[in-house]
Coordinates of C-alpha atoms in Angstrom, one line a residue:
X1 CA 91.2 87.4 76.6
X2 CA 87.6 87.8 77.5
X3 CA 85.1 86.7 74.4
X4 CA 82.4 89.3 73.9
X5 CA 79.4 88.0 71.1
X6 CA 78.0 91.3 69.4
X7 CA 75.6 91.0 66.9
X8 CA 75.4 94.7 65.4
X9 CA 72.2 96.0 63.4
X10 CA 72.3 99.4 62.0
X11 CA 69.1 100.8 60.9
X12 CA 69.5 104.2 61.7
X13 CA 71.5 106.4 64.5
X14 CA 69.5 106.9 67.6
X15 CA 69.3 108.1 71.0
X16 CA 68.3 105.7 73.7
X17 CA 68.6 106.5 77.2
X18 CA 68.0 104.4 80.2
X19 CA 67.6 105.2 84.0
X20 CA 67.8 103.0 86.9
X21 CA 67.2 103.6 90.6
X22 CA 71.0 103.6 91.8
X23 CA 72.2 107.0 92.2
X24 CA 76.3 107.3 93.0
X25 CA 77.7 110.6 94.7
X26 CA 81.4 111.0 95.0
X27 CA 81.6 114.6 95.7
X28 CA 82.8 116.0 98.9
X29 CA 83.1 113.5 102.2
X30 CA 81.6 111.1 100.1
X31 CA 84.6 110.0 98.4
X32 CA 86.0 109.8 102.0
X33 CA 86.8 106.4 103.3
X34 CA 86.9 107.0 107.2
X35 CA 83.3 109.4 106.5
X36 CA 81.7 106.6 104.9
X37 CA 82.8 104.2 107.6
X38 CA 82.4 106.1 110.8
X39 CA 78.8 108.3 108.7
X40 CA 77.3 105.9 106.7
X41 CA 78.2 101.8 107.5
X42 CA 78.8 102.0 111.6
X43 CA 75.3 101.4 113.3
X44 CA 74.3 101.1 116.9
X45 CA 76.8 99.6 119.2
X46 CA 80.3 99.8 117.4
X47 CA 83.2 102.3 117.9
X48 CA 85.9 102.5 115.2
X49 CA 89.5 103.4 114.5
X50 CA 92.5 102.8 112.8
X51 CA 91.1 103.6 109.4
X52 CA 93.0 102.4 106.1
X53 CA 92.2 102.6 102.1
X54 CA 94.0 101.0 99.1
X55 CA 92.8 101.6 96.0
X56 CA 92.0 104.4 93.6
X57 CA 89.7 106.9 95.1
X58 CA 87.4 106.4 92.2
X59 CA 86.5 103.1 93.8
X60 CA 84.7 104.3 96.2
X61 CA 81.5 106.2 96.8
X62 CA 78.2 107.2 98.2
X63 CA 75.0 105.4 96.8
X64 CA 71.5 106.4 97.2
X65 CA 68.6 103.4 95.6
X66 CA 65.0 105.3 95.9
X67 CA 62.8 102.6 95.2
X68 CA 65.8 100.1 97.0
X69 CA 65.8 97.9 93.9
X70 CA 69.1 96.9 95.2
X71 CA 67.6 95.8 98.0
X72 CA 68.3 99.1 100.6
X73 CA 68.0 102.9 100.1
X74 CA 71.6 103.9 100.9
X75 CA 75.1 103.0 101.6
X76 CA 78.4 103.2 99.9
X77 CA 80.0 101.1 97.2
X78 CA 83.5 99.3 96.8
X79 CA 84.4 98.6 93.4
X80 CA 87.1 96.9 90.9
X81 CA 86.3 99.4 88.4
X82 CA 85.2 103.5 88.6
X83 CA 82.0 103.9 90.9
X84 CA 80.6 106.8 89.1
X85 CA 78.7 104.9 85.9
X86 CA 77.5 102.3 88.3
X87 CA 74.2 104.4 88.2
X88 CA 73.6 104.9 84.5
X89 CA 72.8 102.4 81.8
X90 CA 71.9 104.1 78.6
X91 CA 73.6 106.7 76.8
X92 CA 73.5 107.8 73.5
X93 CA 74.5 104.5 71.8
X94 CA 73.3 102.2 68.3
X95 CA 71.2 99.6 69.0
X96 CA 73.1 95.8 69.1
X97 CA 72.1 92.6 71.3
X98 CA 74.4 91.3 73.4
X99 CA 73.6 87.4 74.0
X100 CA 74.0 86.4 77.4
X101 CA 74.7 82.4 77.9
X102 CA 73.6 80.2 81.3
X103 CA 76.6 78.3 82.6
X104 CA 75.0 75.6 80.6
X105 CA 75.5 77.2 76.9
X106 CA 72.0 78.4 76.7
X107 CA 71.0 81.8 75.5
X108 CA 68.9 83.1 78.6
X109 CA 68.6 86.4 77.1
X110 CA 69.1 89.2 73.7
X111 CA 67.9 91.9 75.2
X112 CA 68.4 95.0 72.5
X113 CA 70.5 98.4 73.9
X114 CA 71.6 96.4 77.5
X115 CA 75.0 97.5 77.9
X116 CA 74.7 101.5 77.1
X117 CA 77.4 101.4 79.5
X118 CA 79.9 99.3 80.0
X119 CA 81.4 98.7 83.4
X120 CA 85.1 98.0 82.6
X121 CA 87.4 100.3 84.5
X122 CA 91.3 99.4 84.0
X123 CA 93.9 100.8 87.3
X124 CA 96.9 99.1 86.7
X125 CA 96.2 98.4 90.6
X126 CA 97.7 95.4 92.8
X127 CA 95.9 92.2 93.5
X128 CA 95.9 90.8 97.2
X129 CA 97.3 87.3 97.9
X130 CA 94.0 86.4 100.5
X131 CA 91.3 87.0 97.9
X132 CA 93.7 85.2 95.1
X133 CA 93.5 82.0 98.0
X134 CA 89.5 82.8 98.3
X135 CA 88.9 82.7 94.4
X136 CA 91.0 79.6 94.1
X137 CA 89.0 77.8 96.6
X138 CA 86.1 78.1 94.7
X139 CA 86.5 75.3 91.6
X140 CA 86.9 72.1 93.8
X141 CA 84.1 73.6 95.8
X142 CA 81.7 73.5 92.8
X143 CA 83.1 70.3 91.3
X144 CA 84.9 73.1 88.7
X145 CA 88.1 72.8 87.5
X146 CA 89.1 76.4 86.3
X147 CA 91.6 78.2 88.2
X148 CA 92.6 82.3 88.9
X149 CA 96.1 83.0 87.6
X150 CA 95.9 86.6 89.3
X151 CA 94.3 89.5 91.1
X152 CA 93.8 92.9 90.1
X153 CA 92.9 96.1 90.7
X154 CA 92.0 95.5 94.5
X155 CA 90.5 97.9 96.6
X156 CA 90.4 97.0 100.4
X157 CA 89.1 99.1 103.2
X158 CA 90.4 98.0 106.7
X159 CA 89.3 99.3 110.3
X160 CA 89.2 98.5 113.9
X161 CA 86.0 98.5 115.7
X162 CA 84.7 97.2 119.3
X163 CA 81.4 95.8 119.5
X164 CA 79.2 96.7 122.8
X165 CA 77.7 92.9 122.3
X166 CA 78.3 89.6 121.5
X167 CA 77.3 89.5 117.8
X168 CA 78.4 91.9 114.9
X169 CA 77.0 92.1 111.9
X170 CA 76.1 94.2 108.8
X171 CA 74.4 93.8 105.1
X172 CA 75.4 93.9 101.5
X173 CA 74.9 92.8 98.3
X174 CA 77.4 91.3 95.2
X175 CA 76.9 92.8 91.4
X176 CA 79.0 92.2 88.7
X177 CA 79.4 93.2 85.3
X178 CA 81.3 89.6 85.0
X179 CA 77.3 87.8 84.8
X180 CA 76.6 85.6 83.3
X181 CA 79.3 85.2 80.7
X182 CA 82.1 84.3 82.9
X183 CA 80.8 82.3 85.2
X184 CA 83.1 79.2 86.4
X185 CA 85.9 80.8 84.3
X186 CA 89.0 81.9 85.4
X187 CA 87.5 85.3 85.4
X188 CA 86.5 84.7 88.6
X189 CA 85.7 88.3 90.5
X190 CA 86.9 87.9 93.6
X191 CA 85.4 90.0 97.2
X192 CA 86.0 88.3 101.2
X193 CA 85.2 90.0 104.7
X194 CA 88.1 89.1 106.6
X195 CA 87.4 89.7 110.6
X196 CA 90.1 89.1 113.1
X197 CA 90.3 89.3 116.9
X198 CA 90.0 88.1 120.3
X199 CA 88.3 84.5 119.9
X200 CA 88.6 84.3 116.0
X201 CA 91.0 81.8 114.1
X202 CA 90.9 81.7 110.4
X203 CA 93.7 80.8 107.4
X204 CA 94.3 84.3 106.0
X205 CA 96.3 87.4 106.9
X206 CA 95.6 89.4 110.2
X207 CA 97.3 92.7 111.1
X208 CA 100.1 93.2 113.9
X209 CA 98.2 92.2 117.4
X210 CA 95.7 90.0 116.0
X211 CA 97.6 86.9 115.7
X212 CA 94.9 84.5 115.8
X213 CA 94.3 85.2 111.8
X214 CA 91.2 86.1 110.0
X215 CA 88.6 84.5 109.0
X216 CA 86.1 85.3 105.9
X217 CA 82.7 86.2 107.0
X218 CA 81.3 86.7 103.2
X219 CA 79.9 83.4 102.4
X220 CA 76.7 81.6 100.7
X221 CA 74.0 81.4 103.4
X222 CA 73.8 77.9 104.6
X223 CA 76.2 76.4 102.1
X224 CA 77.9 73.0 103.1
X225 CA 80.4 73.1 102.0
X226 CA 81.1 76.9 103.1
X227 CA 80.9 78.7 100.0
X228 CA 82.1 82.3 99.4
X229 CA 80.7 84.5 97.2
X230 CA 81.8 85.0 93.6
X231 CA 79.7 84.9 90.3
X232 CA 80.6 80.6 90.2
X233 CA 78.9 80.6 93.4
X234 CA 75.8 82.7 93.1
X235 CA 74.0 82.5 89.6
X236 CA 71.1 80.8 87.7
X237 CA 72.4 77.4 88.1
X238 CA 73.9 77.3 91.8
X239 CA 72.1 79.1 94.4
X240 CA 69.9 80.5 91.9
X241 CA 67.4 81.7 94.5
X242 CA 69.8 84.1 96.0
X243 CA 70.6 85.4 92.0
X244 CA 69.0 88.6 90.3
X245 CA 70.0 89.1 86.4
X246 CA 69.5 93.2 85.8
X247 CA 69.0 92.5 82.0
X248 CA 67.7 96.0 81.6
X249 CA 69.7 98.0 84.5
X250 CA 67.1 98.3 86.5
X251 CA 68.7 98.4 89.6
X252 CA 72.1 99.8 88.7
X253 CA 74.6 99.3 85.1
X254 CA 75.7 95.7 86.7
X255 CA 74.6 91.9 84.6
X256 CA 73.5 90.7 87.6
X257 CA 73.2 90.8 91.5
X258 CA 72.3 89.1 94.5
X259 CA 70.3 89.3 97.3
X260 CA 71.0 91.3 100.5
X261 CA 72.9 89.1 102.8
X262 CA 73.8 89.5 106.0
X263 CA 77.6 89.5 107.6
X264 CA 77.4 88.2 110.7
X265 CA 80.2 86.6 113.6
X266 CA 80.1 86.0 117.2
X267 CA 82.5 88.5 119.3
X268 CA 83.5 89.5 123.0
X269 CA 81.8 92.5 123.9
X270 CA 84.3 95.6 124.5
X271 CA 87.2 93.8 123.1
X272 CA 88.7 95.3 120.0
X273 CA 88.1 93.1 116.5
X274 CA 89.6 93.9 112.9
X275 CA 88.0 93.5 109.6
X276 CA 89.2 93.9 106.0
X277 CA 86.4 94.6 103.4
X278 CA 88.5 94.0 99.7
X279 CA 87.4 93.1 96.4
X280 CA 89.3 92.4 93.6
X281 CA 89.2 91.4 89.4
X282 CA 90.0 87.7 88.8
X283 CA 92.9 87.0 86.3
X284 CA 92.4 90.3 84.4
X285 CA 91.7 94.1 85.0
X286 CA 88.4 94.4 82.6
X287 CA 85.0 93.6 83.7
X288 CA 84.2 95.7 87.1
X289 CA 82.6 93.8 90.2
X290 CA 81.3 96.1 93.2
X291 CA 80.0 95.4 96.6
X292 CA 77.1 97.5 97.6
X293 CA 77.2 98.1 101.8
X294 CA 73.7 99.3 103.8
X295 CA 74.2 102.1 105.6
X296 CA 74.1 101.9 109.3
X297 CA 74.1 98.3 109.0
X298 CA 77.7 97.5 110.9
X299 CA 75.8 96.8 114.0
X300 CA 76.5 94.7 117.7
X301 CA 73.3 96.4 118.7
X302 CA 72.8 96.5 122.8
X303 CA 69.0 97.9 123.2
X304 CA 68.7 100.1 126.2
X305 CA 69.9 103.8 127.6
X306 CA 72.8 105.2 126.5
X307 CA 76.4 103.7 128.2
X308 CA 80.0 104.4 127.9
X309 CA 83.3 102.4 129.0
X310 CA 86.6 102.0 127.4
X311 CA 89.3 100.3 126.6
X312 CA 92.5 101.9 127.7
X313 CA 96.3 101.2 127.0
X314 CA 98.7 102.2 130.1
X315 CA 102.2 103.9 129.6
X316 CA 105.1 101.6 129.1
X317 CA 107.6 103.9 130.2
X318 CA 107.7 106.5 132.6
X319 CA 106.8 110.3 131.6
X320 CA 105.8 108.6 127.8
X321 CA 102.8 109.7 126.1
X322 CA 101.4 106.8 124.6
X323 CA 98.7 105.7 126.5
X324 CA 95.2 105.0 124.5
X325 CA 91.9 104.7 125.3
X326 CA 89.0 103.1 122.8
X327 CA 85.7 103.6 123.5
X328 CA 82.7 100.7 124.0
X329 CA 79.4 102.2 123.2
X330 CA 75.6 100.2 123.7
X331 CA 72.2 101.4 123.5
X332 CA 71.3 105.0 122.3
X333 CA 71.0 105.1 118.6
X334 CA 74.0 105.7 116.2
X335 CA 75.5 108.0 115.0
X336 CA 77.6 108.9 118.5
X337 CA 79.4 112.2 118.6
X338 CA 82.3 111.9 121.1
X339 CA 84.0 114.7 122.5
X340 CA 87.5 113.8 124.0
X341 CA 87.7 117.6 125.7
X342 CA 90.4 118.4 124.2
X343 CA 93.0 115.5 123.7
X344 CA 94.0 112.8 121.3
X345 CA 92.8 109.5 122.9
X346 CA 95.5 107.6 120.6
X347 CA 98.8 110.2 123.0
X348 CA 98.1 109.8 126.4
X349 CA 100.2 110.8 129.2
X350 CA 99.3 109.1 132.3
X351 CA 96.2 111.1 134.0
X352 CA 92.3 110.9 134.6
X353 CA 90.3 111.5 131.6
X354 CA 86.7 112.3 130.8
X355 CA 85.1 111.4 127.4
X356 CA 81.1 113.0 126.6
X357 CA 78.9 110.7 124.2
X358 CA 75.7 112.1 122.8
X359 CA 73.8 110.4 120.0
X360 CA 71.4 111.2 117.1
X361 CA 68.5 111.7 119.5
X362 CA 70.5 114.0 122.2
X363 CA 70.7 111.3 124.9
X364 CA 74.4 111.8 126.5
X365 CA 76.4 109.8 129.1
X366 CA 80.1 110.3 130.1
X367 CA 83.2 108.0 130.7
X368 CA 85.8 108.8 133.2
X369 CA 89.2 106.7 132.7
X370 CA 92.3 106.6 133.9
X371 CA 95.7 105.8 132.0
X372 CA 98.7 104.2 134.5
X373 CA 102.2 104.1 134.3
X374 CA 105.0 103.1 136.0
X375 CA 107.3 104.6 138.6
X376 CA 110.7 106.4 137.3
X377 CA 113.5 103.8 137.5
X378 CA 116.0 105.0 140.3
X379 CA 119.2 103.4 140.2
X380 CA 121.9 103.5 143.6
X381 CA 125.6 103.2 142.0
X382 CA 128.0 103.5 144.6
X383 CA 131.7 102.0 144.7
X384 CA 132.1 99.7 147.9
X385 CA 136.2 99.0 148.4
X386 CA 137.1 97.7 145.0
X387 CA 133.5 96.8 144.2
X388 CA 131.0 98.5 142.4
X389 CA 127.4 97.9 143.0
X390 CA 124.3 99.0 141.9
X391 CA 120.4 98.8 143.2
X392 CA 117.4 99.6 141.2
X393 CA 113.7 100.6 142.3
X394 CA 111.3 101.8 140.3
X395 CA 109.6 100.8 136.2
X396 CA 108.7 97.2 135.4
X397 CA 111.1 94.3 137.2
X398 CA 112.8 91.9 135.1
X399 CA 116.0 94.5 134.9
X400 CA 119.1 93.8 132.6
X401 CA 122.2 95.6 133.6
X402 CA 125.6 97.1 131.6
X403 CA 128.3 98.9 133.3
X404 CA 130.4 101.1 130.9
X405 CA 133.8 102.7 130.9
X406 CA 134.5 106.0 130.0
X407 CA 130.9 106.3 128.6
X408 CA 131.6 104.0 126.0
X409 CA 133.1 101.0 127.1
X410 CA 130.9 98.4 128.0
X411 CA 132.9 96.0 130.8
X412 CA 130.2 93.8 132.4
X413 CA 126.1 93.2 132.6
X414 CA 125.6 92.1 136.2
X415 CA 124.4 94.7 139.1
X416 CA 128.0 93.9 141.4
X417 CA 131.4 94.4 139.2
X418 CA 135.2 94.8 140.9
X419 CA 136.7 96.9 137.8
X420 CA 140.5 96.4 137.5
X421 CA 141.5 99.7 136.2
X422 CA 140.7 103.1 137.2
X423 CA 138.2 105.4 135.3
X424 CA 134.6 106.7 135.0
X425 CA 131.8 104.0 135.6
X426 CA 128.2 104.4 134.8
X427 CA 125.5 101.4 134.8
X428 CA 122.6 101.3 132.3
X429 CA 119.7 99.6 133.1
X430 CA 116.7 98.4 131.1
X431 CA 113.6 96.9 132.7
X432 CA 111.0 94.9 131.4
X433 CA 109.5 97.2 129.2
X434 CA 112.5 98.0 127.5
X435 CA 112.7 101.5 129.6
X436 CA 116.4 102.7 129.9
X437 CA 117.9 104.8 132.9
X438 CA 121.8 105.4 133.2
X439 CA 123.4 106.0 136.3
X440 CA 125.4 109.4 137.9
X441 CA 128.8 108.5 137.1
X442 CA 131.4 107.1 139.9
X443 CA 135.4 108.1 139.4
X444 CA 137.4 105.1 140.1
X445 CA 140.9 106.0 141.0
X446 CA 142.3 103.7 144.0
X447 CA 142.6 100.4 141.8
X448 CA 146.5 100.2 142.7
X449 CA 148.8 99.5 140.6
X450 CA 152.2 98.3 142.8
X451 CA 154.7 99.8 144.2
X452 CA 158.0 97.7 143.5
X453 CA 160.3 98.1 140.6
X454 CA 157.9 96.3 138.4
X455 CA 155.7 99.4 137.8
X456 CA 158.7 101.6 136.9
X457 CA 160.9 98.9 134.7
X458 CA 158.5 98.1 132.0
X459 CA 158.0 98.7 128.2
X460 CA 155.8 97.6 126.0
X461 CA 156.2 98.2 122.3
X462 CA 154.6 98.9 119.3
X463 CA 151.0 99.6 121.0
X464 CA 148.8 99.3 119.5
X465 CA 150.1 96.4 117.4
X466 CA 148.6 94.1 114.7
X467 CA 151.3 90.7 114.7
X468 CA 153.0 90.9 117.9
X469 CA 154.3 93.6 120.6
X470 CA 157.4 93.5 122.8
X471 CA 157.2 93.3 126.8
X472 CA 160.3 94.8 128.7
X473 CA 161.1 94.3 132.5
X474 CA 164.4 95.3 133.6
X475 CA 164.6 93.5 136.7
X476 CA 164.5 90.1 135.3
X477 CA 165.0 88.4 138.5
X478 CA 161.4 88.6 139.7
X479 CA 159.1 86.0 139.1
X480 CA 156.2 87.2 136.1
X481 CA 152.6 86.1 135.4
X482 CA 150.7 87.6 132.3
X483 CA 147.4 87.4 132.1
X484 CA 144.9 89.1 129.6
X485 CA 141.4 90.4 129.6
X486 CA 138.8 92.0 127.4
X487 CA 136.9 94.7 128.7
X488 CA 134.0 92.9 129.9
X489 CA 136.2 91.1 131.9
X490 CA 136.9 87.7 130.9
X491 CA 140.1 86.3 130.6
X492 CA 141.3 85.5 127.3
X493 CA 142.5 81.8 127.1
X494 CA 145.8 80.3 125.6
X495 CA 147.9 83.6 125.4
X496 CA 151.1 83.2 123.8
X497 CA 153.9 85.0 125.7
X498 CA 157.6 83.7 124.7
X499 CA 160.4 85.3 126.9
X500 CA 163.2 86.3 124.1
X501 CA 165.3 87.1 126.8
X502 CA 166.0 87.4 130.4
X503 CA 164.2 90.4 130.4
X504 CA 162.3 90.2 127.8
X505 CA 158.7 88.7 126.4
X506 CA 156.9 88.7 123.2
X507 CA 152.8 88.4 123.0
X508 CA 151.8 87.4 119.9
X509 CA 148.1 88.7 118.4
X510 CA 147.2 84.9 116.9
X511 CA 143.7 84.5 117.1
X512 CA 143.1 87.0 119.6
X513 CA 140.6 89.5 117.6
X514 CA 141.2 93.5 117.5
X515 CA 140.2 95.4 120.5
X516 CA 140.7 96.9 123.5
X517 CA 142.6 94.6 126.4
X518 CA 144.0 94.4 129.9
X519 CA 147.2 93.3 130.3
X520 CA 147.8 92.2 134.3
X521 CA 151.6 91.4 135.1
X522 CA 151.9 90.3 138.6
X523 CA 154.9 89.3 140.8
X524 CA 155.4 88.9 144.4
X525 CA 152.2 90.3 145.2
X526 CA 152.3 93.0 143.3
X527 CA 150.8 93.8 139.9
X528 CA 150.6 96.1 137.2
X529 CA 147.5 97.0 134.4
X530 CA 147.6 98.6 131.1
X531 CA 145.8 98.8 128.3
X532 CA 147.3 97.1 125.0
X533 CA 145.3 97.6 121.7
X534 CA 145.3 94.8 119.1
X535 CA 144.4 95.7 115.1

């Protein structure tokens, strides 16, 4: 458990209230994540989508800062803990000092009435296993030796975005409750950027489609090693320039803060890139940390007139509606308002489009795309003599093939098949893209079965049979062949077949497994096929 030293000095109940310049708003779209995305952090130059939120919704709001003591006017706030105290600091409390130690031991300060509230908010929420790696990283960084058993009460916001430049990046700033009597403890408060995409490789977690991984973007200016940022790594002893302690909540209920720093990683303009913004507590749920973002900030600023293209996603499948298009917006000034005309740019059948972008200022420009598909797959079944074949024209090349009897039968995946019993054929076929088309059926009915006094003499009994089945021929001076197939035609090796008597055979099941086969019993040219069923 955390150890919190409390000196208490009653000399009479009073009323002390503090204010400070951060001001949090939670009502209305400002306890929205994809508002305070797409309204508040996206700049010039960036598109997003694909919005996601984990947390509690109290762990996230609007911020205003008047006399930016934070170190901006406005943005929004992630936190482990409830966002809405973040902005007081004094309320109707007795007057006690709470000493606050250096990393060293030293008392650095007993200022009276500092905590009048306390930021400790307790979710019961899940920790993530990348930030639990990031806080873990940090002891043999710092020539520490404490380690994080756990992370709690996470709260990540994830999004996709394209950049219209080669370089995106976007400011913040790290406060914590946790200052400075935790520091290089294993209540290590835990937050990472975590940016994935087209020419990025990292060691941590990266959604479906971004398989390069991620890499973590929130780190110590010019720290060698690469430090990220926690409250071990930016305090009054290590990078102490970049360190702010908010004794007297000045700025906003947190101990302590640092200075704005800036996000920042190289990119491919017009390609899309994925980020995960997530903080977490270390080893316990008490003690809330927050990360405070500038708005409009989330920038891959391209200076110049307004411009529009896109990055579009073609049909797989023929007469599919899943074609996308994602916009890549420079120059103008952010916010964009985008106006699709009418249809959902993530349910696109195939078709030219045109998109309208205007921004804050009125400037507008337009984007005419086109989404693609491919032809309808055609298929030419047709039975030639005792053959049937099949042709294909049409969806993505690479085809795989399956003829079926009866509808349900499957009896052979190549394009040419000679069936040996009559029925109802169809062929399915699947191309590349995993597209499926099945053919009109074809009514087999000249595979002949004899005409000598082989086809009229035989029994076979029990069928279906589970051990063994009988096999009668009356005329038992004709010379007999059995053979046996499954239904996708290959012969079934080492049959037993004992004759029992001149006229009579047994097949026994052995190792032959239950199913559907074809019997063939051929003599003098002449042959005869059934069906025997094996349970």
């Amino acid at each position: 458990m955390k150890k919190i030293f409390y000196i208490l000095i009653i000399f009479s109940f009073f009323s002390i209230t503090a204010y400070n310049q951060v001001s949090i708003n939670t009502s209305g779209n400002f306890s929205s994540p994809t508002f305070l995305i797409d309204n508040v952090l996206i700049g010039n130059g960036v598109t997003t989508s694909n919005h996601s939120f984990v947390g509690n919704s109290s762990q996230i709001g609007y911020f205003t800062d008047s006399l930016n003591k934070i170190g901006f006017s406005e943005g929004f706030i992630l936190s482990t803990g409830g966002v809405d105290s973040i902005g007081n600091t004094g309320v109707d409390t007795l007057p006690w000092w709470n000493y606050i130690f250096d990393s060293l031991g030293n008392i650095i300060d007993s200022t009276p009435v500092i905590e009048g509230t306390f930021l400790s908010s307790s979710f019961g929420g899940n920790g993530d296993q990348d930030l639990l790696t990031i806080a873990n990283s940090v002891p043999g960084l710092i020539n520490q030796t404490f380690s994080v058993s756990s992370t709690q009460d996470a709260v990540i916001l994830e999004f996709d975005f394209v950049p219209s430049s080669d370089t995106v990046k976007f400011n913040y700033v790290f406060a914590s409750e946790e200052y400075l009597d935790f520091v290089n403890s294993s209540y290590n408060d835990v937050f990472a950027f975590l940016i994935s995409g087209p020419g990025i490789s990292g060691p941590y977690a990266s959604p479906p489609g971004f398989p390069g991984g991620a890499k973590n973007i929130a780190i110590v200016p010019s720290s060698n090693p690469t430090l990220p940022i926690t409250i071990s790594t930016v305090n009054d002893t290590i990078n102490s320039q970049y360190y702010n302690h908010d004794t007297l909540g000045l700025a906003s209920a947190f101990n302590g803060y640092t200075d704005v720093f800036t996000a920042k990683s190289a990119v491919i303009p017009c390609n899309v890139y994925h980020i995960k913004l997530a903080i977490a507590d270390g080893t316990d749920d008490s003690y809330d940390s927050g990360v405070f973002f500038e708005a409009g900030s989330f920038d891959a600023t391209e200076p110049g007139a307004l411009n529009v293209s896109s990055i579009t996603t073609d049909i797989q499948c023929y007469g599919d509606t899943n074609g996308t298009s994602i916009l890549c917006i420079s120059g103008g000034v952010a916010p964009y308002s985008i106006n699709w005309n009418g249809v959902n740019p993530n349910n696109l059948a195939a078709g030219t489009y045109n998109v309208d972008v205007t921004d804050i200022q009125g400037s507008s420009g337009g984007h005419i795309f086109t989404i693609l598909e491919p032809s309808q797959i055609s298929i030419n079944a047709s039975l030639n003599g005792n053959q049937l074949e099949a042709s294909v024209v049409g969806g993505t090349p690479g085809y795989l093939f399956e003829w079926f009897l009866n509808g349900s039968i499957p009896v052979s995946n190549t394009a040419f098949f000679t069936p040996n019993q009559n029925g109802i054929y169809t062929i399915q076929v699947t191309d590349n893209n995993g597209c499926i088309a099945v053919s009109d059926p074809i009514n087999v009915t000249n595979i002949s079965t004899g005409n000598n006094s082989i086809n009229s003499n035989i029994e076979i009994y029990p069928n279906p049979f589970s051990d063994f089945t009988n096999i009668i021929i009356n005329n038992h001076d004709l010379e007999i062949d059995f053979s046996l197939y499954d239904q996708t035609g290959k012969k079934i090796k080492n049959i037993e077949i004992t004759r029992n008597h001149n006229n009579s055979f047994i097949l026994n099941k052995n190792n032959i497994e239950s199913g559907i086969y074809i019997l063939i019993i051929e003599s003098q040219g002449y042959s005869k096929r059934t069906n025997i069923f094996i349970y």
